[in-house]
Tab-separated table of C-alpha atoms in Angstrom:
chain	number	residue	atom	x	y	z
A	431	UNK	CA	21.440	6.292	-9.213
A	432	UNK	CA	20.731	5.563	-5.552
A	433	UNK	CA	17.313	7.149	-5.625
A	434	UNK	CA	15.893	9.153	-2.757
A	435	UNK	CA	17.515	8.204	0.532
A	436	UNK	CA	15.784	8.548	3.869
A	437	UNK	CA	16.998	7.939	7.387
A	438	UNK	CA	16.259	6.490	9.772
A	439	UNK	CA	14.040	3.779	8.278
A	440	UNK	CA	12.374	3.175	11.621
A	441	UNK	CA	12.095	5.401	14.653
A	442	UNK	CA	10.497	4.632	17.994
A	443	UNK	CA	10.378	7.436	20.519
A	444	UNK	CA	8.478	8.584	23.545
A	445	UNK	CA	5.945	11.354	23.603
A	446	UNK	CA	7.586	14.723	24.108
A	447	UNK	CA	10.867	13.809	22.466
A	448	UNK	CA	12.278	15.547	19.420
A	449	UNK	CA	12.330	13.566	16.194
A	450	UNK	CA	14.416	14.443	13.144
A	451	UNK	CA	13.855	12.750	9.810
A	452	UNK	CA	16.395	13.098	7.027
A	453	UNK	CA	16.229	13.024	3.272
A	454	UNK	CA	18.718	13.098	0.434
A	455	UNK	CA	16.976	13.776	-2.894
A	456	UNK	CA	18.058	12.457	-6.255
A	457	UNK	CA	21.035	14.445	-7.455
A	458	UNK	CA	20.006	17.239	-9.807
A	459	UNK	CA	16.382	17.314	-8.746
A	460	UNK	CA	15.142	20.788	-7.859
A	461	UNK	CA	11.924	19.902	-6.032
A	462	UNK	CA	11.676	18.113	-2.701
A	463	UNK	CA	8.465	17.005	-1.011
A	464	UNK	CA	7.635	15.689	2.447
A	465	UNK	CA	4.550	13.472	2.806
A	466	UNK	CA	2.900	11.660	5.669
A	467	UNK	CA	0.933	8.449	5.178
A	468	UNK	CA	-1.517	6.984	7.677
A	469	UNK	CA	-4.318	4.491	7.490
A	470	UNK	CA	-6.750	7.203	8.533
A	471	UNK	CA	-5.825	9.881	6.015
A	472	UNK	CA	-3.798	8.237	3.284
A	473	UNK	CA	-0.952	10.193	1.678
A	474	UNK	CA	-0.793	13.855	2.705
A	475	UNK	CA	1.577	16.521	1.414
A	476	UNK	CA	3.199	18.369	4.306
A	477	UNK	CA	5.574	20.781	2.588
A	478	UNK	CA	7.583	21.152	-0.572
A	479	UNK	CA	10.715	23.027	-1.599
A	480	UNK	CA	11.903	24.365	-4.910
A	481	UNK	CA	15.611	25.122	-5.199
A	482	UNK	CA	15.910	24.759	-1.402
A	483	UNK	CA	13.206	27.359	-0.740
A	484	UNK	CA	9.959	26.319	0.999
A	485	UNK	CA	7.103	27.022	-1.399
A	486	UNK	CA	4.020	25.645	0.323
A	487	UNK	CA	3.888	24.524	3.950
A	488	UNK	CA	0.112	24.624	4.280
A	489	UNK	CA	0.050	20.890	4.931
A	490	UNK	CA	2.241	21.086	8.003
A	491	UNK	CA	-0.077	20.075	10.859
A	492	UNK	CA	1.046	22.596	13.449
A	493	UNK	CA	3.978	24.495	14.844
A	494	UNK	CA	5.482	21.332	16.270
A	495	UNK	CA	6.490	20.449	12.712
A	496	UNK	CA	9.306	22.210	10.900
A	497	UNK	CA	11.305	21.447	7.762
A	498	UNK	CA	14.541	22.782	6.402
A	499	UNK	CA	16.570	22.362	3.263
A	500	UNK	CA	20.013	23.886	3.882
A	501	UNK	CA	21.343	22.717	0.513
A	502	UNK	CA	20.284	20.898	-2.630
A	503	UNK	CA	21.240	17.487	-1.301
A	504	UNK	CA	19.742	17.445	2.170
A	505	UNK	CA	16.483	18.140	3.960
A	506	UNK	CA	15.166	17.527	7.457
A	507	UNK	CA	11.700	17.262	8.918
A	508	UNK	CA	11.608	17.858	12.652
A	509	UNK	CA	8.835	17.194	15.137
A	510	UNK	CA	9.220	18.815	18.552
A	511	UNK	CA	7.632	17.761	20.822
A	512	UNK	CA	6.368	14.530	19.299
A	513	UNK	CA	2.935	13.120	20.119
A	514	UNK	CA	1.417	9.647	19.613
A	515	UNK	CA	-0.834	10.984	16.836
A	516	UNK	CA	2.307	11.785	14.832
A	517	UNK	CA	2.879	8.066	14.352
A	518	UNK	CA	2.914	7.458	10.603
A	519	UNK	CA	5.163	6.709	7.668
A	520	UNK	CA	6.922	9.826	6.431
A	521	UNK	CA	8.005	9.912	2.815
A	522	UNK	CA	10.366	12.231	1.055
A	523	UNK	CA	10.117	12.604	-2.726
A	524	UNK	CA	12.040	14.602	-5.290
A	525	UNK	CA	11.409	15.669	-8.850
A	526	UNK	CA	12.959	17.587	-11.703
A	527	UNK	CA	11.137	20.697	-12.920
A	528	UNK	CA	7.947	19.663	-11.141
A	529	UNK	CA	7.629	16.448	-13.082
A	530	UNK	CA	7.375	12.868	-11.869
A	531	UNK	CA	8.025	12.520	-8.162
A	532	UNK	CA	10.331	9.740	-7.032
A	533	UNK	CA	9.748	8.554	-3.504
A	534	UNK	CA	12.145	7.347	-0.874
A	535	UNK	CA	11.536	4.193	1.160
A	536	UNK	CA	9.979	6.161	4.013
A	537	UNK	CA	10.588	6.488	7.741
A	538	UNK	CA	8.193	4.552	9.924
A	539	UNK	CA	7.683	6.628	13.073
A	540	UNK	CA	6.096	5.319	16.250
A	541	UNK	CA	5.565	7.698	19.138
A	542	UNK	CA	4.694	5.952	22.378
B	634	UNK	CA	-13.188	-3.785	17.771
B	635	UNK	CA	-14.065	-2.279	14.458
B	636	UNK	CA	-11.100	-0.916	12.514
B	637	UNK	CA	-11.241	2.702	11.496
B	638	UNK	CA	-9.488	4.193	8.545
B	639	UNK	CA	-9.567	4.564	4.822
B	640	UNK	CA	-11.576	1.886	3.106
B	641	UNK	CA	-9.547	1.228	0.018
B	642	UNK	CA	-11.374	-0.122	-2.982
B	643	UNK	CA	-10.149	-3.643	-3.556
B	644	UNK	CA	-9.715	-5.688	-6.668
B	645	UNK	CA	-8.952	-9.398	-6.797
B	646	UNK	CA	-7.919	-11.016	-10.056
B	647	UNK	CA	-6.698	-14.409	-11.131
B	648	UNK	CA	-3.097	-14.675	-12.194
B	649	UNK	CA	-2.881	-14.232	-15.938
B	650	UNK	CA	-6.062	-12.166	-16.235
B	651	UNK	CA	-6.073	-8.477	-17.103
B	652	UNK	CA	-6.656	-5.890	-14.356
B	653	UNK	CA	-8.316	-2.518	-14.690
B	654	UNK	CA	-7.935	0.035	-11.924
B	655	UNK	CA	-9.945	3.228	-12.097
B	656	UNK	CA	-9.477	6.711	-10.756
B	657	UNK	CA	-11.659	9.801	-10.883
B	658	UNK	CA	-10.038	13.212	-10.647
B	659	UNK	CA	-11.654	16.508	-9.901
B	660	UNK	CA	-9.677	19.377	-11.377
B	661	UNK	CA	-10.083	20.200	-15.054
B	662	UNK	CA	-6.838	22.181	-14.851
B	663	UNK	CA	-4.831	19.014	-14.192
B	664	UNK	CA	-2.248	18.706	-16.943
B	665	UNK	CA	-0.335	15.596	-15.999
B	666	UNK	CA	-1.211	12.285	-14.387
B	667	UNK	CA	0.800	9.476	-12.865
B	668	UNK	CA	0.092	5.986	-11.653
B	669	UNK	CA	2.097	4.762	-8.682
B	670	UNK	CA	2.419	1.282	-7.209
B	671	UNK	CA	3.035	0.851	-3.488
B	672	UNK	CA	4.018	-2.508	-2.102
B	673	UNK	CA	3.745	-3.226	1.586
B	674	UNK	CA	6.486	-1.487	3.554
B	675	UNK	CA	7.790	0.469	0.579
B	676	UNK	CA	7.391	3.909	-0.920
B	677	UNK	CA	5.208	4.629	-3.947
B	678	UNK	CA	6.923	3.623	-7.173
B	679	UNK	CA	6.325	5.320	-10.534
B	680	UNK	CA	4.623	3.068	-13.097
B	681	UNK	CA	3.469	5.204	-15.989
B	682	UNK	CA	2.419	8.769	-16.731
B	683	UNK	CA	0.295	10.594	-19.259
B	684	UNK	CA	-0.087	14.234	-20.221
B	685	UNK	CA	-3.465	15.840	-20.624
B	686	UNK	CA	-3.025	16.231	-24.390
B	687	UNK	CA	-3.019	12.453	-24.762
B	688	UNK	CA	-5.742	9.869	-24.211
B	689	UNK	CA	-3.701	6.693	-24.144
B	690	UNK	CA	-0.179	5.639	-23.318
B	691	UNK	CA	1.308	2.186	-23.236
B	692	UNK	CA	4.184	0.754	-21.293
B	693	UNK	CA	5.377	-2.724	-20.640
B	694	UNK	CA	2.229	-4.681	-19.685
B	695	UNK	CA	0.553	-1.455	-18.572
B	696	UNK	CA	-1.692	1.004	-20.376
B	697	UNK	CA	-3.091	4.250	-19.048
B	698	UNK	CA	-6.274	5.717	-20.506
B	699	UNK	CA	-7.384	9.285	-19.921
B	700	UNK	CA	-10.922	10.530	-20.486
B	701	UNK	CA	-10.928	14.248	-19.841
B	702	UNK	CA	-14.614	14.601	-20.616
B	703	UNK	CA	-15.579	12.648	-17.517
B	704	UNK	CA	-12.313	13.241	-15.622
B	705	UNK	CA	-11.460	9.586	-15.490
B	706	UNK	CA	-8.155	7.769	-15.530
B	707	UNK	CA	-7.603	4.041	-15.723
B	708	UNK	CA	-4.669	1.693	-15.460
B	709	UNK	CA	-4.780	-1.579	-17.305
B	710	UNK	CA	-2.358	-4.341	-16.383
B	711	UNK	CA	-2.071	-7.178	-18.863
B	712	UNK	CA	-1.456	-10.773	-17.750
B	713	UNK	CA	-1.466	-9.852	-14.066
B	714	UNK	CA	1.213	-11.541	-11.996
B	715	UNK	CA	1.504	-12.171	-8.243
B	716	UNK	CA	4.183	-9.481	-8.094
B	717	UNK	CA	1.570	-6.955	-9.197
B	718	UNK	CA	-0.209	-7.266	-5.841
B	719	UNK	CA	0.020	-3.812	-4.263
B	720	UNK	CA	-1.874	-0.581	-3.707
B	721	UNK	CA	-2.129	1.573	-6.824
B	722	UNK	CA	-2.473	5.360	-6.603
B	723	UNK	CA	-3.321	7.851	-9.265
B	724	UNK	CA	-1.956	11.369	-8.950
B	725	UNK	CA	-2.977	14.528	-10.807
B	726	UNK	CA	-0.825	17.601	-11.169
B	727	UNK	CA	-2.237	21.096	-10.881
B	728	UNK	CA	0.449	23.746	-11.226
B	729	UNK	CA	3.395	22.408	-9.244
B	730	UNK	CA	1.347	20.341	-6.848
B	731	UNK	CA	0.354	16.704	-7.053
B	732	UNK	CA	-2.834	15.397	-5.504
B	733	UNK	CA	-3.041	11.703	-4.730
B	734	UNK	CA	-6.044	9.429	-4.690
B	735	UNK	CA	-6.634	7.093	-1.782
B	736	UNK	CA	-5.551	4.071	-3.781
B	737	UNK	CA	-6.895	0.695	-4.866
B	738	UNK	CA	-5.637	-2.531	-3.369
B	739	UNK	CA	-4.956	-5.181	-6.009
B	740	UNK	CA	-4.651	-8.820	-4.971
B	741	UNK	CA	-3.548	-11.402	-7.493
B	742	UNK	CA	-4.771	-14.913	-6.822
B	743	UNK	CA	-2.285	-17.558	-7.975
């Protein structure tokens, strides 16, 4: 099993640009989670999906953030427009039936 | 200047000694707990889990203890090795949501 796959692994962009992060969950998993990790705030849940449907997006910072899951094997997290304070490591995780979450390697985002 | 951010609890142990990492949780409705290990530049990695109807679970070199009376979880690592150096997070599940602690940084001294 390849585990959770995220791309890109690193992203450097300028303030105001659109950023799209991608995630492929473990095959067969029905839950998908997006997290953000910073030194200031630690690991924060942004949004999670169950069977491709967003269940709780209360952690999404503001309207500049959006997430989609068009099918069971793909999800995106988009930031538009990006700001320097969005700089963080973004993790995607997946689980089966709400059990143990398996994390991807993360996308390290730097907004200049 | 002074750095600002989370001040992770830190633990330094000699190689070969046992390590104990502690975690306090807040919700009595939590039914499932996980310990994760995060090495620098990597995502959190599952180590061991325990359900709320248990008080102890053992894995390979690791043991998790759960004390529901005081809402306390601990991770014991036997014969700590340099490769165990990482940040360790506990996570509690309430309903379908997991809540993560801030983590403890473990450093193993060769």
